[in-house]
């Protein structure tokens, strides 16, 4: 008898030694279930949840609580996992039959433990993420390319065309108007100055950039338009009949219309041509750069020294 008691004590001690590390490592503890179910069922419920708690990771610290209440439909189960750090508990409620209540409780416990473990891992991962290094300052933009070489300055070309056109046209027109108002004999000089300004003024910029043909052709076109305007204006004035202090006009208004058309065409052509001289200067610069592009030419060549010995080689020539 004593031998059996001694063996039983030794077995209990060995079992305690084996289970002690597991119990010590278990961080999820199971509280006594509550509810109006039978004490035997509550004891079985606690034992079932203890098997689930033994499977929990050692780094989890929480308390597994449960409640069971008997109803007409079966058993109302409540399983709650309360973390020890005071965070929000994980709670689940189910209604199960008496036969499946314990298995349902174990499933609820495992789901709560898995949910808590997942949230802990996400928290640790977020805290262990490397701090994103500050973004590098934006690189400064590359310097603009050097300006292309130019032979003609477009601003000078525009100034050469617009300045004499405006000054001579306004000045000549002012003299003509003054002669009509003040009765001074400056009408013909004024018309001559305005005619030169409208016909030759815009062409000065084209002469400067080497567009001689364009300058002469457009000057001729403007001069022809002015000639039409002056001619028909003279014919229109001839239709006037001078009487005793009164002017009676004969019927021919077409001369006046043709005269206005001629003067307007010359004026528009003059200022449009002067405004486009900048583009002509750009094209002249592009042609000049293309013509003066650096070239290198390599060709075979034979020559001899003073002793009559000949040799062969390459001759290199270039333009820059």
GROMACS .gro file of C-alpha atoms in nm:
model
  320
    1UNK     CA    1   0.000   0.000   0.000
    2UNK     CA    2   0.277   0.238   0.095
    3UNK     CA    3   0.456   0.144  -0.222
    4UNK     CA    4   0.151   0.234  -0.431
    5UNK     CA    5   0.108   0.565  -0.249
    6UNK     CA    6   0.476   0.642  -0.299
    7UNK     CA    7   0.453   0.566  -0.670
    8UNK     CA    8   0.142   0.785  -0.698
    9UNK     CA    9   0.319   1.074  -0.529
   10UNK     CA   10   0.623   1.033  -0.754
   11UNK     CA   11   0.396   1.027  -1.062
   12UNK     CA   12   0.215   1.341  -0.954
   13UNK     CA   13   0.548   1.519  -0.893
   14UNK     CA   14   0.681   1.411  -1.234
   15UNK     CA   15   0.358   1.521  -1.399
   16UNK     CA   16   0.383   1.855  -1.223
   17UNK     CA   17   0.744   1.896  -1.336
   18UNK     CA   18   0.647   1.821  -1.695
   19UNK     CA   19   0.342   2.049  -1.693
   20UNK     CA   20   0.506   2.330  -1.498
   21UNK     CA   21   0.701   2.479  -1.792
   22UNK     CA   22   0.386   2.467  -2.007
   23UNK     CA   23   0.179   2.633  -1.736
   24UNK     CA   24   0.448   2.887  -1.668
   25UNK     CA   25   0.479   2.966  -2.035
   26UNK     CA   26   0.104   3.000  -2.080
   27UNK     CA   27   0.020   3.370  -2.080
   28UNK     CA   28  -0.353   3.332  -2.149
   29UNK     CA   29  -0.536   3.239  -1.828
   30UNK     CA   30  -0.893   3.111  -1.813
   31UNK     CA   31  -1.132   3.262  -1.563
   32UNK     CA   32  -1.412   3.064  -1.403
   33UNK     CA   33  -1.716   3.063  -1.632
   34UNK     CA   34  -2.032   3.238  -1.518
   35UNK     CA   35  -2.398   3.188  -1.600
   36UNK     CA   36  -2.696   2.978  -1.487
   37UNK     CA   37  -2.580   2.655  -1.651
   38UNK     CA   38  -2.514   2.348  -1.438
   39UNK     CA   39  -2.185   2.350  -1.245
   40UNK     CA   40  -2.076   2.035  -1.427
   41UNK     CA   41  -2.126   2.202  -1.764
   42UNK     CA   42  -1.940   2.512  -1.646
   43UNK     CA   43  -1.650   2.294  -1.534
   44UNK     CA   44  -1.640   2.124  -1.873
   45UNK     CA   45  -1.653   2.466  -2.040
   46UNK     CA   46  -1.354   2.585  -1.840
   47UNK     CA   47  -1.159   2.269  -1.921
   48UNK     CA   48  -1.233   2.314  -2.291
   49UNK     CA   49  -1.116   2.676  -2.286
   50UNK     CA   50  -0.800   2.577  -2.096
   51UNK     CA   51  -0.701   2.351  -2.384
   52UNK     CA   52  -0.743   2.647  -2.618
   53UNK     CA   53  -0.543   2.878  -2.386
   54UNK     CA   54  -0.259   2.622  -2.380
   55UNK     CA   55  -0.230   2.662  -2.759
   56UNK     CA   56  -0.193   3.042  -2.741
   57UNK     CA   57   0.146   3.204  -2.819
   58UNK     CA   58   0.360   3.274  -2.516
   59UNK     CA   59   0.388   3.647  -2.594
   60UNK     CA   60   0.013   3.700  -2.547
   61UNK     CA   61  -0.102   3.820  -2.205
   62UNK     CA   62  -0.478   3.807  -2.164
   63UNK     CA   63  -0.765   3.657  -1.968
   64UNK     CA   64  -1.016   3.427  -2.134
   65UNK     CA   65  -1.362   3.473  -1.985
   66UNK     CA   66  -1.681   3.286  -2.062
   67UNK     CA   67  -2.049   3.268  -1.974
   68UNK     CA   68  -2.314   3.004  -2.043
   69UNK     CA   69  -2.691   3.044  -1.998
   70UNK     CA   70  -2.950   2.776  -2.071
   71UNK     CA   71  -3.237   2.880  -2.296
   72UNK     CA   72  -3.516   2.708  -2.488
   73UNK     CA   73  -3.305   2.720  -2.807
   74UNK     CA   74  -2.999   2.571  -2.639
   75UNK     CA   75  -2.706   2.740  -2.468
   76UNK     CA   76  -2.620   3.111  -2.501
   77UNK     CA   77  -2.239   3.128  -2.503
   78UNK     CA   78  -2.029   3.438  -2.444
   79UNK     CA   79  -1.651   3.416  -2.486
   80UNK     CA   80  -1.440   3.724  -2.418
   81UNK     CA   81  -1.063   3.770  -2.439
   82UNK     CA   82  -0.946   4.067  -2.230
   83UNK     CA   83  -0.585   4.179  -2.302
   84UNK     CA   84  -0.378   4.258  -1.995
   85UNK     CA   85  -0.270   4.595  -2.136
   86UNK     CA   86  -0.621   4.730  -2.091
   87UNK     CA   87  -0.707   4.747  -2.461
   88UNK     CA   88  -1.056   4.671  -2.589
   89UNK     CA   89  -1.164   4.308  -2.521
   90UNK     CA   90  -1.251   4.073  -2.806
   91UNK     CA   91  -1.603   3.944  -2.743
   92UNK     CA   92  -1.825   3.699  -2.931
   93UNK     CA   93  -2.175   3.566  -2.860
   94UNK     CA   94  -2.333   3.251  -3.004
   95UNK     CA   95  -2.635   3.030  -2.942
   96UNK     CA   96  -2.551   2.658  -2.973
   97UNK     CA   97  -2.709   2.327  -2.892
   98UNK     CA   98  -2.610   2.142  -2.576
   99UNK     CA   99  -2.416   1.885  -2.781
  100UNK     CA  100  -2.209   2.142  -2.977
  101UNK     CA  101  -2.172   2.407  -2.706
  102UNK     CA  102  -1.823   2.304  -2.595
  103UNK     CA  103  -1.684   2.281  -2.949
  104UNK     CA  104  -1.842   2.616  -3.029
  105UNK     CA  105  -1.680   2.767  -2.720
  106UNK     CA  106  -1.340   2.635  -2.823
  107UNK     CA  107  -1.384   2.780  -3.174
  108UNK     CA  108  -1.479   3.114  -3.025
  109UNK     CA  109  -1.174   3.111  -2.797
  110UNK     CA  110  -0.937   3.022  -3.080
  111UNK     CA  111  -1.083   3.297  -3.300
  112UNK     CA  112  -1.036   3.555  -3.023
  113UNK     CA  113  -0.675   3.445  -2.961
  114UNK     CA  114  -0.593   3.452  -3.333
  115UNK     CA  115  -0.744   3.799  -3.366
  116UNK     CA  116  -0.542   3.931  -3.072
  117UNK     CA  117  -0.221   3.772  -3.202
  118UNK     CA  118  -0.274   3.922  -3.546
  119UNK     CA  119  -0.330   4.271  -3.405
  120UNK     CA  120  -0.017   4.241  -3.189
  121UNK     CA  121   0.194   4.136  -3.488
  122UNK     CA  122   0.064   4.428  -3.692
  123UNK     CA  123   0.148   4.667  -3.411
  124UNK     CA  124   0.501   4.529  -3.377
  125UNK     CA  125   0.555   4.541  -3.753
  126UNK     CA  126   0.439   4.900  -3.769
  127UNK     CA  127   0.675   4.999  -3.485
  128UNK     CA  128   0.970   4.819  -3.646
  129UNK     CA  129   0.931   4.979  -3.984
  130UNK     CA  130   1.227   5.184  -4.087
  131UNK     CA  131   1.175   5.555  -4.086
  132UNK     CA  132   1.145   5.676  -4.441
  133UNK     CA  133   1.447   5.890  -4.519
  134UNK     CA  134   1.370   6.247  -4.611
  135UNK     CA  135   1.320   6.305  -4.976
  136UNK     CA  136   1.617   6.439  -5.161
  137UNK     CA  137   1.588   6.803  -5.256
  138UNK     CA  138   1.487   6.848  -5.617
  139UNK     CA  139   1.773   6.881  -5.855
  140UNK     CA  140   1.816   7.225  -6.003
  141UNK     CA  141   1.705   7.251  -6.362
  142UNK     CA  142   1.980   7.218  -6.619
  143UNK     CA  143   2.122   7.544  -6.742
  144UNK     CA  144   1.967   7.671  -7.062
  145UNK     CA  145   2.158   7.594  -7.379
  146UNK     CA  146   2.385   7.869  -7.506
  147UNK     CA  147   2.221   8.101  -7.757
  148UNK     CA  148   2.273   8.019  -8.121
  149UNK     CA  149   2.513   8.241  -8.309
  150UNK     CA  150   2.337   8.514  -8.502
  151UNK     CA  151   2.447   8.744  -8.780
  152UNK     CA  152   2.138   8.964  -8.778
  153UNK     CA  153   1.958   9.097  -8.472
  154UNK     CA  154   1.583   9.070  -8.528
  155UNK     CA  155   1.519   9.374  -8.307
  156UNK     CA  156   1.741   9.592  -8.521
  157UNK     CA  157   1.569   9.465  -8.836
  158UNK     CA  158   1.226   9.550  -8.695
  159UNK     CA  159   1.344   9.893  -8.581
  160UNK     CA  160   1.491   9.971  -8.923
  161UNK     CA  161   1.159   9.888  -9.090
  162UNK     CA  162   0.903  10.028  -8.847
  163UNK     CA  163   1.072  10.351  -8.736
  164UNK     CA  164   1.109  10.523  -9.076
  165UNK     CA  165   0.770  10.389  -9.187
  166UNK     CA  166   0.586  10.537  -8.889
  167UNK     CA  167   0.781  10.864  -8.871
  168UNK     CA  168   0.771  10.946  -9.242
  169UNK     CA  169   0.406  10.841  -9.287
  170UNK     CA  170   0.282  11.039  -8.988
  171UNK     CA  171   0.508  11.336  -9.066
  172UNK     CA  172   0.415  11.351  -9.433
  173UNK     CA  173   0.047  11.309  -9.360
  174UNK     CA  174   0.068  11.587  -9.099
  175UNK     CA  175   0.228  11.827  -9.345
  176UNK     CA  176  -0.040  11.752  -9.603
  177UNK     CA  177  -0.315  11.809  -9.349
  178UNK     CA  178  -0.150  12.133  -9.233
  179UNK     CA  179  -0.138  12.259  -9.590
  180UNK     CA  180  -0.510  12.194  -9.627
  181UNK     CA  181  -0.603  12.362  -9.298
  182UNK     CA  182  -0.356  12.651  -9.288
  183UNK     CA  183  -0.342  12.707  -9.660
  184UNK     CA  184   0.033  12.665  -9.675
  185UNK     CA  185   0.205  12.519  -9.979
  186UNK     CA  186   0.332  12.200  -9.807
  187UNK     CA  187   0.090  11.948  -9.952
  188UNK     CA  188   0.319  11.816 -10.225
  189UNK     CA  189   0.629  11.777  -9.996
  190UNK     CA  190   0.412  11.609  -9.736
  191UNK     CA  191   0.268  11.364  -9.986
  192UNK     CA  192   0.619  11.290 -10.115
  193UNK     CA  193   0.750  11.216  -9.765
  194UNK     CA  194   0.453  10.990  -9.683
  195UNK     CA  195   0.493  10.809 -10.016
  196UNK     CA  196   0.863  10.741  -9.951
  197UNK     CA  197   0.785  10.622  -9.597
  198UNK     CA  198   0.514  10.382  -9.705
  199UNK     CA  199   0.697  10.243 -10.006
  200UNK     CA  200   1.063  10.229  -9.897
  201UNK     CA  201   1.042  10.242  -9.515
  202UNK     CA  202   0.951   9.874  -9.456
  203UNK     CA  203   1.214   9.759  -9.706
  204UNK     CA  204   1.510   9.904  -9.508
  205UNK     CA  205   1.513   9.608  -9.266
  206UNK     CA  206   1.503   9.361  -9.557
  207UNK     CA  207   1.792   9.541  -9.726
  208UNK     CA  208   1.993   9.508  -9.403
  209UNK     CA  209   1.945   9.129  -9.374
  210UNK     CA  210   2.027   9.076  -9.741
  211UNK     CA  211   1.673   9.020  -9.874
  212UNK     CA  212   1.717   9.269 -10.156
  213UNK     CA  213   1.475   9.105 -10.398
  214UNK     CA  214   1.196   9.097 -10.141
  215UNK     CA  215   1.263   9.459 -10.045
  216UNK     CA  216   1.245   9.583 -10.406
  217UNK     CA  217   0.938   9.378 -10.502
  218UNK     CA  218   0.733   9.483 -10.199
  219UNK     CA  219   0.844   9.846 -10.237
  220UNK     CA  220   0.718   9.834 -10.597
  221UNK     CA  221   0.386   9.683 -10.489
  222UNK     CA  222   0.331   9.953 -10.227
  223UNK     CA  223   0.437  10.226 -10.468
  224UNK     CA  224   0.191  10.095 -10.725
  225UNK     CA  225  -0.090  10.096 -10.469
  226UNK     CA  226  -0.004  10.453 -10.375
  227UNK     CA  227   0.002  10.547 -10.744
  228UNK     CA  228  -0.348  10.407 -10.782
  229UNK     CA  229  -0.467  10.605 -10.482
  230UNK     CA  230  -0.307  10.930 -10.594
  231UNK     CA  231  -0.426  10.891 -10.956
  232UNK     CA  232  -0.787  10.826 -10.871
  233UNK     CA  233  -0.784  11.100 -10.608
  234UNK     CA  234  -0.667  11.344 -10.877
  235UNK     CA  235  -0.941  11.222 -11.111
  236UNK     CA  236  -1.195  11.260 -10.835
  237UNK     CA  237  -1.087  11.619 -10.768
  238UNK     CA  238  -1.120  11.696 -11.138
  239UNK     CA  239  -1.488  11.612 -11.114
  240UNK     CA  240  -1.535  11.923 -10.900
  241UNK     CA  241  -1.676  12.228 -11.082
  242UNK     CA  242  -1.551  12.556 -10.948
  243UNK     CA  243  -1.808  12.837 -10.957
  244UNK     CA  244  -1.852  13.167 -10.780
  245UNK     CA  245  -1.714  13.060 -10.442
  246UNK     CA  246  -1.909  12.733 -10.447
  247UNK     CA  247  -1.798  12.385 -10.548
  248UNK     CA  248  -2.038  12.174 -10.741
  249UNK     CA  249  -1.944  11.809 -10.775
  250UNK     CA  250  -2.014  11.614 -11.087
  251UNK     CA  251  -2.134  11.257 -11.046
  252UNK     CA  252  -1.836  11.006 -11.023
  253UNK     CA  253  -1.795  10.864 -10.669
  254UNK     CA  254  -1.615  10.553 -10.804
  255UNK     CA  255  -1.291  10.752 -10.830
  256UNK     CA  256  -1.303  10.827 -10.458
  257UNK     CA  257  -1.368  10.460 -10.371
  258UNK     CA  258  -1.074  10.339 -10.585
  259UNK     CA  259  -0.849  10.602 -10.434
  260UNK     CA  260  -0.935  10.494 -10.078
  261UNK     CA  261  -0.875  10.129 -10.172
  262UNK     CA  262  -0.530  10.212 -10.312
  263UNK     CA  263  -0.421  10.414 -10.009
  264UNK     CA  264  -0.554  10.148  -9.767
  265UNK     CA  265  -0.378   9.866  -9.951
  266UNK     CA  266  -0.047  10.052  -9.942
  267UNK     CA  267  -0.085  10.130  -9.569
  268UNK     CA  268  -0.174   9.773  -9.470
  269UNK     CA  269   0.101   9.621  -9.687
  270UNK     CA  270   0.359   9.859  -9.538
  271UNK     CA  271   0.294   9.779  -9.174
  272UNK     CA  272   0.241   9.403  -9.228
  273UNK     CA  273   0.569   9.381  -9.419
  274UNK     CA  274   0.751   9.579  -9.148
  275UNK     CA  275   0.607   9.354  -8.876
  276UNK     CA  276   0.726   9.035  -9.049
  277UNK     CA  277   1.086   9.144  -9.091
  278UNK     CA  278   1.175   8.975  -8.758
  279UNK     CA  279   1.080   8.633  -8.897
  280UNK     CA  280   1.282   8.706  -9.208
  281UNK     CA  281   1.582   8.784  -8.986
  282UNK     CA  282   1.542   8.448  -8.807
  283UNK     CA  283   1.539   8.263  -9.140
  284UNK     CA  284   1.844   8.455  -9.257
  285UNK     CA  285   2.029   8.357  -8.938
  286UNK     CA  286   1.934   7.990  -8.986
  287UNK     CA  287   2.064   7.994  -9.343
  288UNK     CA  288   2.381   8.168  -9.231
  289UNK     CA  289   2.447   7.905  -8.959
  290UNK     CA  290   2.386   7.624  -9.207
  291UNK     CA  291   2.620   7.780  -9.460
  292UNK     CA  292   2.896   7.840  -9.204
  293UNK     CA  293   2.867   7.502  -9.032
  294UNK     CA  294   3.212   7.358  -8.946
  295UNK     CA  295   3.321   7.093  -9.197
  296UNK     CA  296   3.618   6.857  -9.211
  297UNK     CA  297   3.736   6.696  -9.535
  298UNK     CA  298   3.981   6.403  -9.553
  299UNK     CA  299   4.130   6.296  -9.886
  300UNK     CA  300   4.420   6.070  -9.991
  301UNK     CA  301   4.729   6.248 -10.121
  302UNK     CA  302   5.065   6.152 -10.267
  303UNK     CA  303   5.379   6.365 -10.249
  304UNK     CA  304   5.754   6.319 -10.291
  305UNK     CA  305   6.058   6.448 -10.111
  306UNK     CA  306   6.357   6.618 -10.269
  307UNK     CA  307   6.527   6.285 -10.345
  308UNK     CA  308   6.250   6.162 -10.569
  309UNK     CA  309   6.099   5.923 -10.315
  310UNK     CA  310   5.722   5.932 -10.315
  311UNK     CA  311   5.489   5.855 -10.029
  312UNK     CA  312   5.116   5.847  -9.966
  313UNK     CA  313   4.904   5.991  -9.687
  314UNK     CA  314   4.587   6.176  -9.597
  315UNK     CA  315   4.521   6.545  -9.630
  316UNK     CA  316   4.278   6.700  -9.382
  317UNK     CA  317   4.109   7.033  -9.442
  318UNK     CA  318   3.837   7.205  -9.246
  319UNK     CA  319   3.634   7.520  -9.218
  320UNK     CA  320   3.533   7.670  -8.884
   0.00000   0.00000   0.00000
